[in-house]
mmCIF file of C-alpha atoms in Angstrom:
data_model
loop_
_atom_site.group_PDB
_atom_site.id
_atom_site.type_symbol
_atom_site.label_atom_id
_atom_site.label_comp_id
_atom_site.label_asym_id
_atom_site.label_seq_id
_atom_site.Cartn_x
_atom_site.Cartn_y
_atom_site.Cartn_z
ATOM 1 C CA ILE A 1 97.033 92.306 67.916
ATOM 2 C CA VAL A 2 100.450 92.632 70.089
ATOM 3 C CA PHE A 3 99.477 96.196 71.001
ATOM 4 C CA GLU A 4 95.817 94.969 72.105
ATOM 5 C CA ALA A 5 97.295 92.252 73.845
ATOM 6 C CA ALA A 6 99.549 94.599 76.109
ATOM 7 C CA ARG A 7 96.836 97.062 76.484
ATOM 8 C CA LEU A 8 94.660 94.168 78.122
ATOM 9 C CA GLY A 9 97.666 93.074 80.366
ATOM 10 C CA ARG A 10 97.913 96.655 81.750
ATOM 11 C CA LEU A 11 93.986 96.578 82.146
ATOM 12 C CA ILE A 12 94.295 93.282 84.067
ATOM 13 C CA GLY A 13 97.245 94.805 86.170
ATOM 14 C CA ASP A 14 95.349 98.088 86.932
ATOM 15 C CA LEU A 15 92.376 96.237 88.018
ATOM 16 C CA LEU A 16 94.365 94.194 90.373
ATOM 17 C CA ASP A 17 96.046 96.957 91.945
ATOM 18 C CA LEU A 18 92.770 98.789 92.469
ATOM 19 C CA SER A 19 91.000 95.747 94.031
ATOM 20 C CA ARG A 20 94.028 95.350 96.374
ATOM 21 C CA LEU A 21 93.619 99.050 97.394
ATOM 22 C CA GLU A 22 90.023 98.432 98.175
ATOM 23 C CA GLU A 23 90.761 95.718 100.964
ATOM 24 C CA PRO A 24 90.261 97.061 104.385
ATOM 25 C CA GLN A 25 94.077 96.283 105.645
ATOM 26 C CA ALA A 26 95.254 98.064 102.360
ATOM 27 C CA VAL A 27 97.891 100.280 103.819
ATOM 28 C CA PRO A 28 100.449 98.641 106.045
ATOM 29 C CA GLU A 29 102.475 101.094 108.208
ATOM 30 C CA GLU A 30 105.907 100.633 106.967
ATOM 31 C CA LEU A 31 108.463 103.385 106.348
ATOM 32 C CA VAL A 32 108.446 104.099 102.607
ATOM 33 C CA ASP A 33 111.564 105.903 101.144
ATOM 34 C CA LEU A 34 109.632 107.881 98.563
ATOM 35 C CA SER A 35 112.981 109.325 96.976
ATOM 36 C CA ALA A 36 114.218 105.806 96.177
ATOM 37 C CA SER A 37 110.838 104.777 94.935
ATOM 38 C CA ALA A 38 110.791 107.524 92.453
ATOM 39 C CA ARG A 39 114.367 107.000 91.336
ATOM 40 C CA ARG A 40 113.448 103.175 90.609
ATOM 41 C CA VAL A 41 110.712 104.343 88.735
ATOM 42 C CA ILE A 42 112.352 107.167 86.781
ATOM 43 C CA GLU A 43 115.161 104.670 85.478
ATOM 44 C CA ASP A 44 112.397 102.386 84.063
ATOM 45 C CA ALA A 45 110.486 105.583 82.348
ATOM 46 C CA ARG A 46 113.885 106.790 80.831
ATOM 47 C CA VAL A 47 113.547 104.030 78.014
ATOM 48 C CA ASP A 48 109.813 105.156 77.274
ATOM 49 C CA GLY A 49 111.166 108.658 77.109
ATOM 50 C CA ARG A 50 113.884 108.072 74.801
ATOM 51 C CA VAL A 51 111.669 106.307 72.235
ATOM 52 C CA LYS A 52 109.630 109.506 72.020
ATOM 53 C CA SER A 53 112.814 112.011 72.448
ATOM 54 C CA ILE A 54 111.112 113.500 75.580
ATOM 55 C CA GLU A 55 113.287 115.497 77.636
ATOM 56 C CA LEU A 56 113.026 113.948 81.021
ATOM 57 C CA ASN A 57 113.723 116.497 84.074
ATOM 58 C CA VAL A 58 114.202 115.056 87.121
ATOM 59 C CA GLU A 59 114.699 116.569 90.854
ATOM 60 C CA ILE A 60 114.632 114.085 93.683
ATOM 61 C CA SER A 61 115.287 115.399 97.180
ATOM 62 C CA GLY A 62 117.074 112.708 99.212
ATOM 63 C CA GLY A 63 115.192 111.606 102.563
ATOM 64 C CA VAL A 64 111.698 112.052 101.618
ATOM 65 C CA PHE A 65 109.873 109.325 103.705
ATOM 66 C CA VAL A 66 105.968 108.546 104.170
ATOM 67 C CA LYS A 67 104.300 106.112 106.253
ATOM 68 C CA GLY A 68 102.341 103.432 104.237
ATOM 69 C CA ASP A 69 102.695 100.626 101.619
ATOM 70 C CA GLU A 70 105.999 100.896 99.149
ATOM 71 C CA SER A 71 104.169 99.135 96.302
ATOM 72 C CA GLN A 72 101.279 101.403 96.432
ATOM 73 C CA MET A 73 103.475 104.415 96.338
ATOM 74 C CA THR A 74 105.646 102.977 93.537
ATOM 75 C CA VAL A 75 102.283 102.714 91.580
ATOM 76 C CA LEU A 76 101.183 106.061 92.428
ATOM 77 C CA ILE A 77 104.530 107.724 90.984
ATOM 78 C CA ARG A 78 104.951 105.156 87.946
ATOM 79 C CA ASN A 79 101.309 106.065 86.956
ATOM 80 C CA LEU A 80 101.875 109.899 87.167
ATOM 81 C CA VAL A 81 105.268 109.370 85.135
ATOM 82 C CA GLU A 82 103.834 107.197 82.616
ATOM 83 C CA ASN A 83 100.650 109.542 81.790
ATOM 84 C CA GLY A 84 103.292 112.296 81.491
ATOM 85 C CA ILE A 85 105.173 110.538 78.913
ATOM 86 C CA ARG A 86 102.040 108.783 77.072
ATOM 87 C CA TYR A 87 100.430 112.377 76.690
ATOM 88 C CA THR A 88 103.300 114.459 75.425
ATOM 89 C CA LEU A 89 103.981 114.591 71.983
ATOM 90 C CA GLU A 90 107.590 113.534 70.615
ATOM 91 C CA GLY A 91 110.338 115.992 71.337
ATOM 92 C CA GLY A 92 108.172 117.360 74.614
ATOM 93 C CA ARG A 93 109.259 117.681 78.018
ATOM 94 C CA VAL A 94 108.170 115.954 81.392
ATOM 95 C CA SER A 95 109.228 116.953 84.821
ATOM 96 C CA VAL A 96 109.454 114.790 87.939
ATOM 97 C CA ASP A 97 109.793 116.368 91.407
ATOM 98 C CA VAL A 98 109.869 114.812 94.514
ATOM 99 C CA TYR A 99 110.504 117.048 97.725
ATOM 100 C CA GLN A 100 109.018 117.503 101.316
ATOM 101 C CA ASP A 101 107.237 120.753 101.882
ATOM 102 C CA GLY A 102 106.423 121.202 105.563
ATOM 103 C CA GLY A 103 104.860 118.087 106.568
ATOM 104 C CA ASN A 104 104.105 116.724 103.065
ATOM 105 C CA ALA A 105 105.952 114.772 100.854
ATOM 106 C CA ILE A 106 104.912 116.078 97.248
ATOM 107 C CA VAL A 107 105.397 114.231 93.907
ATOM 108 C CA ARG A 108 104.965 116.444 91.149
ATOM 109 C CA VAL A 109 104.924 115.282 87.528
ATOM 110 C CA SER A 110 104.231 118.318 84.955
ATOM 111 C CA ASP A 111 104.414 117.784 81.384
ATOM 112 C CA SER A 112 104.214 119.681 78.044
ATOM 113 C CA GLY A 113 101.714 117.371 76.758
ATOM 114 C CA ILE A 114 98.330 117.737 75.143
ATOM 115 C CA GLY A 115 96.723 119.213 78.106
ATOM 116 C CA ILE A 116 93.038 118.437 79.494
ATOM 117 C CA PRO A 117 90.099 120.366 78.606
ATOM 118 C CA LEU A 118 88.608 122.241 81.490
ATOM 119 C CA GLU A 119 85.238 120.609 81.112
ATOM 120 C CA ALA A 120 87.220 117.259 81.724
ATOM 121 C CA GLN A 121 89.372 117.896 84.617
ATOM 122 C CA ALA A 122 86.851 117.217 87.321
ATOM 123 C CA ARG A 123 86.490 113.720 86.015
ATOM 124 C CA VAL A 124 89.719 112.402 85.034
ATOM 125 C CA PHE A 125 90.352 110.536 88.622
ATOM 126 C CA GLU A 126 86.877 108.359 87.726
ATOM 127 C CA ARG A 127 87.670 104.739 86.978
ATOM 128 C CA PHE A 128 87.577 104.214 83.175
ATOM 129 C CA TYR A 129 87.157 108.002 82.519
ATOM 130 C CA ARG A 130 88.996 108.988 79.237
ATOM 131 C CA VAL A 131 89.100 112.444 78.053
ATOM 132 C CA ASP A 132 89.378 111.188 74.488
ATOM 133 C CA ARG A 133 88.452 107.709 74.380
ATOM 134 C CA ALA A 134 90.160 106.864 70.928
ATOM 135 C CA ARG A 135 93.274 108.525 71.563
ATOM 136 C CA SER A 136 93.713 107.102 74.977
ATOM 137 C CA ARG A 137 93.236 103.765 73.358
ATOM 138 C CA ASP A 138 95.600 104.408 70.708
ATOM 139 C CA ARG A 139 98.262 105.472 73.521
ATOM 140 C CA GLY A 140 97.549 102.254 75.468
ATOM 141 C CA GLY A 141 95.744 103.800 78.365
ATOM 142 C CA THR A 142 93.232 101.592 80.731
ATOM 143 C CA GLY A 143 91.176 104.801 82.165
ATOM 144 C CA LEU A 144 92.188 103.286 85.602
ATOM 145 C CA GLY A 145 95.750 104.908 86.210
ATOM 146 C CA LEU A 146 94.456 108.284 87.599
ATOM 147 C CA ALA A 147 91.986 106.466 89.829
ATOM 148 C CA ILE A 148 94.518 104.380 91.157
ATOM 149 C CA VAL A 149 96.771 107.744 91.907
ATOM 150 C CA LYS A 150 93.832 109.238 93.837
ATOM 151 C CA HIS A 151 93.036 106.136 95.849
ATOM 152 C CA VAL A 152 96.465 105.700 97.022
ATOM 153 C CA ALA A 153 97.034 109.307 97.784
ATOM 154 C CA GLU A 154 93.791 109.279 99.960
ATOM 155 C CA LEU A 155 94.738 105.930 101.675
ATOM 156 C CA HIS A 156 97.801 107.277 102.637
ATOM 157 C CA GLY A 157 96.018 110.372 104.263
ATOM 158 C CA GLY A 158 96.862 112.696 101.243
ATOM 159 C CA GLU A 159 95.593 114.160 98.047
ATOM 160 C CA VAL A 160 96.271 114.570 94.360
ATOM 161 C CA ARG A 161 95.730 117.853 92.377
ATOM 162 C CA LEU A 162 95.556 118.770 88.839
ATOM 163 C CA GLU A 163 96.462 121.803 86.989
ATOM 164 C CA SER A 164 95.974 121.694 82.998
ATOM 165 C CA GLU A 165 95.675 123.850 80.042
ATOM 166 C CA LEU A 166 94.530 122.313 76.675
ATOM 167 C CA GLY A 167 97.298 122.427 74.344
ATOM 168 C CA ARG A 168 100.178 123.257 76.860
ATOM 169 C CA GLY A 169 100.222 120.319 79.304
ATOM 170 C CA SER A 170 99.430 119.417 82.817
ATOM 171 C CA ILE A 171 100.810 119.263 86.333
ATOM 172 C CA PHE A 172 99.791 116.560 88.816
ATOM 173 C CA THR A 173 100.592 117.034 92.463
ATOM 174 C CA ALA A 174 100.199 114.251 95.052
ATOM 175 C CA ARG A 175 100.636 115.537 98.741
ATOM 176 C CA ILE A 176 100.946 112.863 101.280
ATOM 177 C CA PRO A 177 101.810 113.425 105.132
ATOM 178 C CA ALA A 178 105.443 112.773 105.476
ATOM 179 C CA VAL A 179 107.390 111.425 108.304
ATOM 180 C CA PRO A 180 111.067 112.000 109.803
ATOM 181 C CA PRO A 181 113.871 109.964 107.824
ATOM 182 C CA PRO A 182 114.876 106.906 110.202
ATOM 183 C CA GLN A 183 118.215 108.610 111.640
ATOM 184 C CA GLN A 184 116.019 111.806 112.969
ATOM 185 C CA ARG A 185 113.374 109.084 114.145
ATOM 186 C CA ILE A 186 116.135 107.585 116.319
ATOM 187 C CA LEU A 187 117.124 110.961 117.761
ATOM 188 C CA SER A 188 114.088 112.473 118.386
ATOM 189 C CA ALA A 189 113.180 109.128 120.364
ATOM 190 C CA GLY A 190 116.053 109.469 122.502
#
C-alpha cells in the first residue's frame, strides 16, 4: 500500500508538471545555472544510488547557463537521473555529464541498465508509454518522466536524443541552447 501510494503521489506530481508546461507562458526568460541545478539533483540522487549499490559517476562543468525556467530544467535533469538509477540493476553504473558544447548546454545521462528495445525507442517520449508495463510499475515509474523531459527540452529550444541497446544500457542526451555566464554577459555588453 505504501509503495502504491508513493507511486500515485509521483503520478500526480508528474501530471502537475506536465500541465504547467502546457501553459502559453510556460517558459520565463531567467538565467539558469544548469551546473548548479545538476549538482542539487545529484545530491538527492546519491541516496537512491547507494541503496542499489550503483556507481554514480558525475562530471559537471562550471558555468553552463541556459535561458528559461530553473524548476523545469531541474525536472528535466532529475527525470533523466532517476530513470538511469531506476532501470539500472543493482551494482550497475550511471554517469551524469553536464557541459557546454559550442552554443549548446548538454545534459547526458548514461547507464549500464536494462536498455530499451529498438522497436520501443521511438515511443519512449510519449505520455504514459512504458516499454514493459509490469516492470515499470514495479519500479515506480509513471510513464510521464520522459514525455516531460522532451517537452521541457523543446520549450527551451532544444531536443533530447536516445541511444540504447537492450541489455547494455541507455544514453539520454538533452541539448539546450546555451547563453554566456553572467560575468561574460557584462563584459560583452560594455
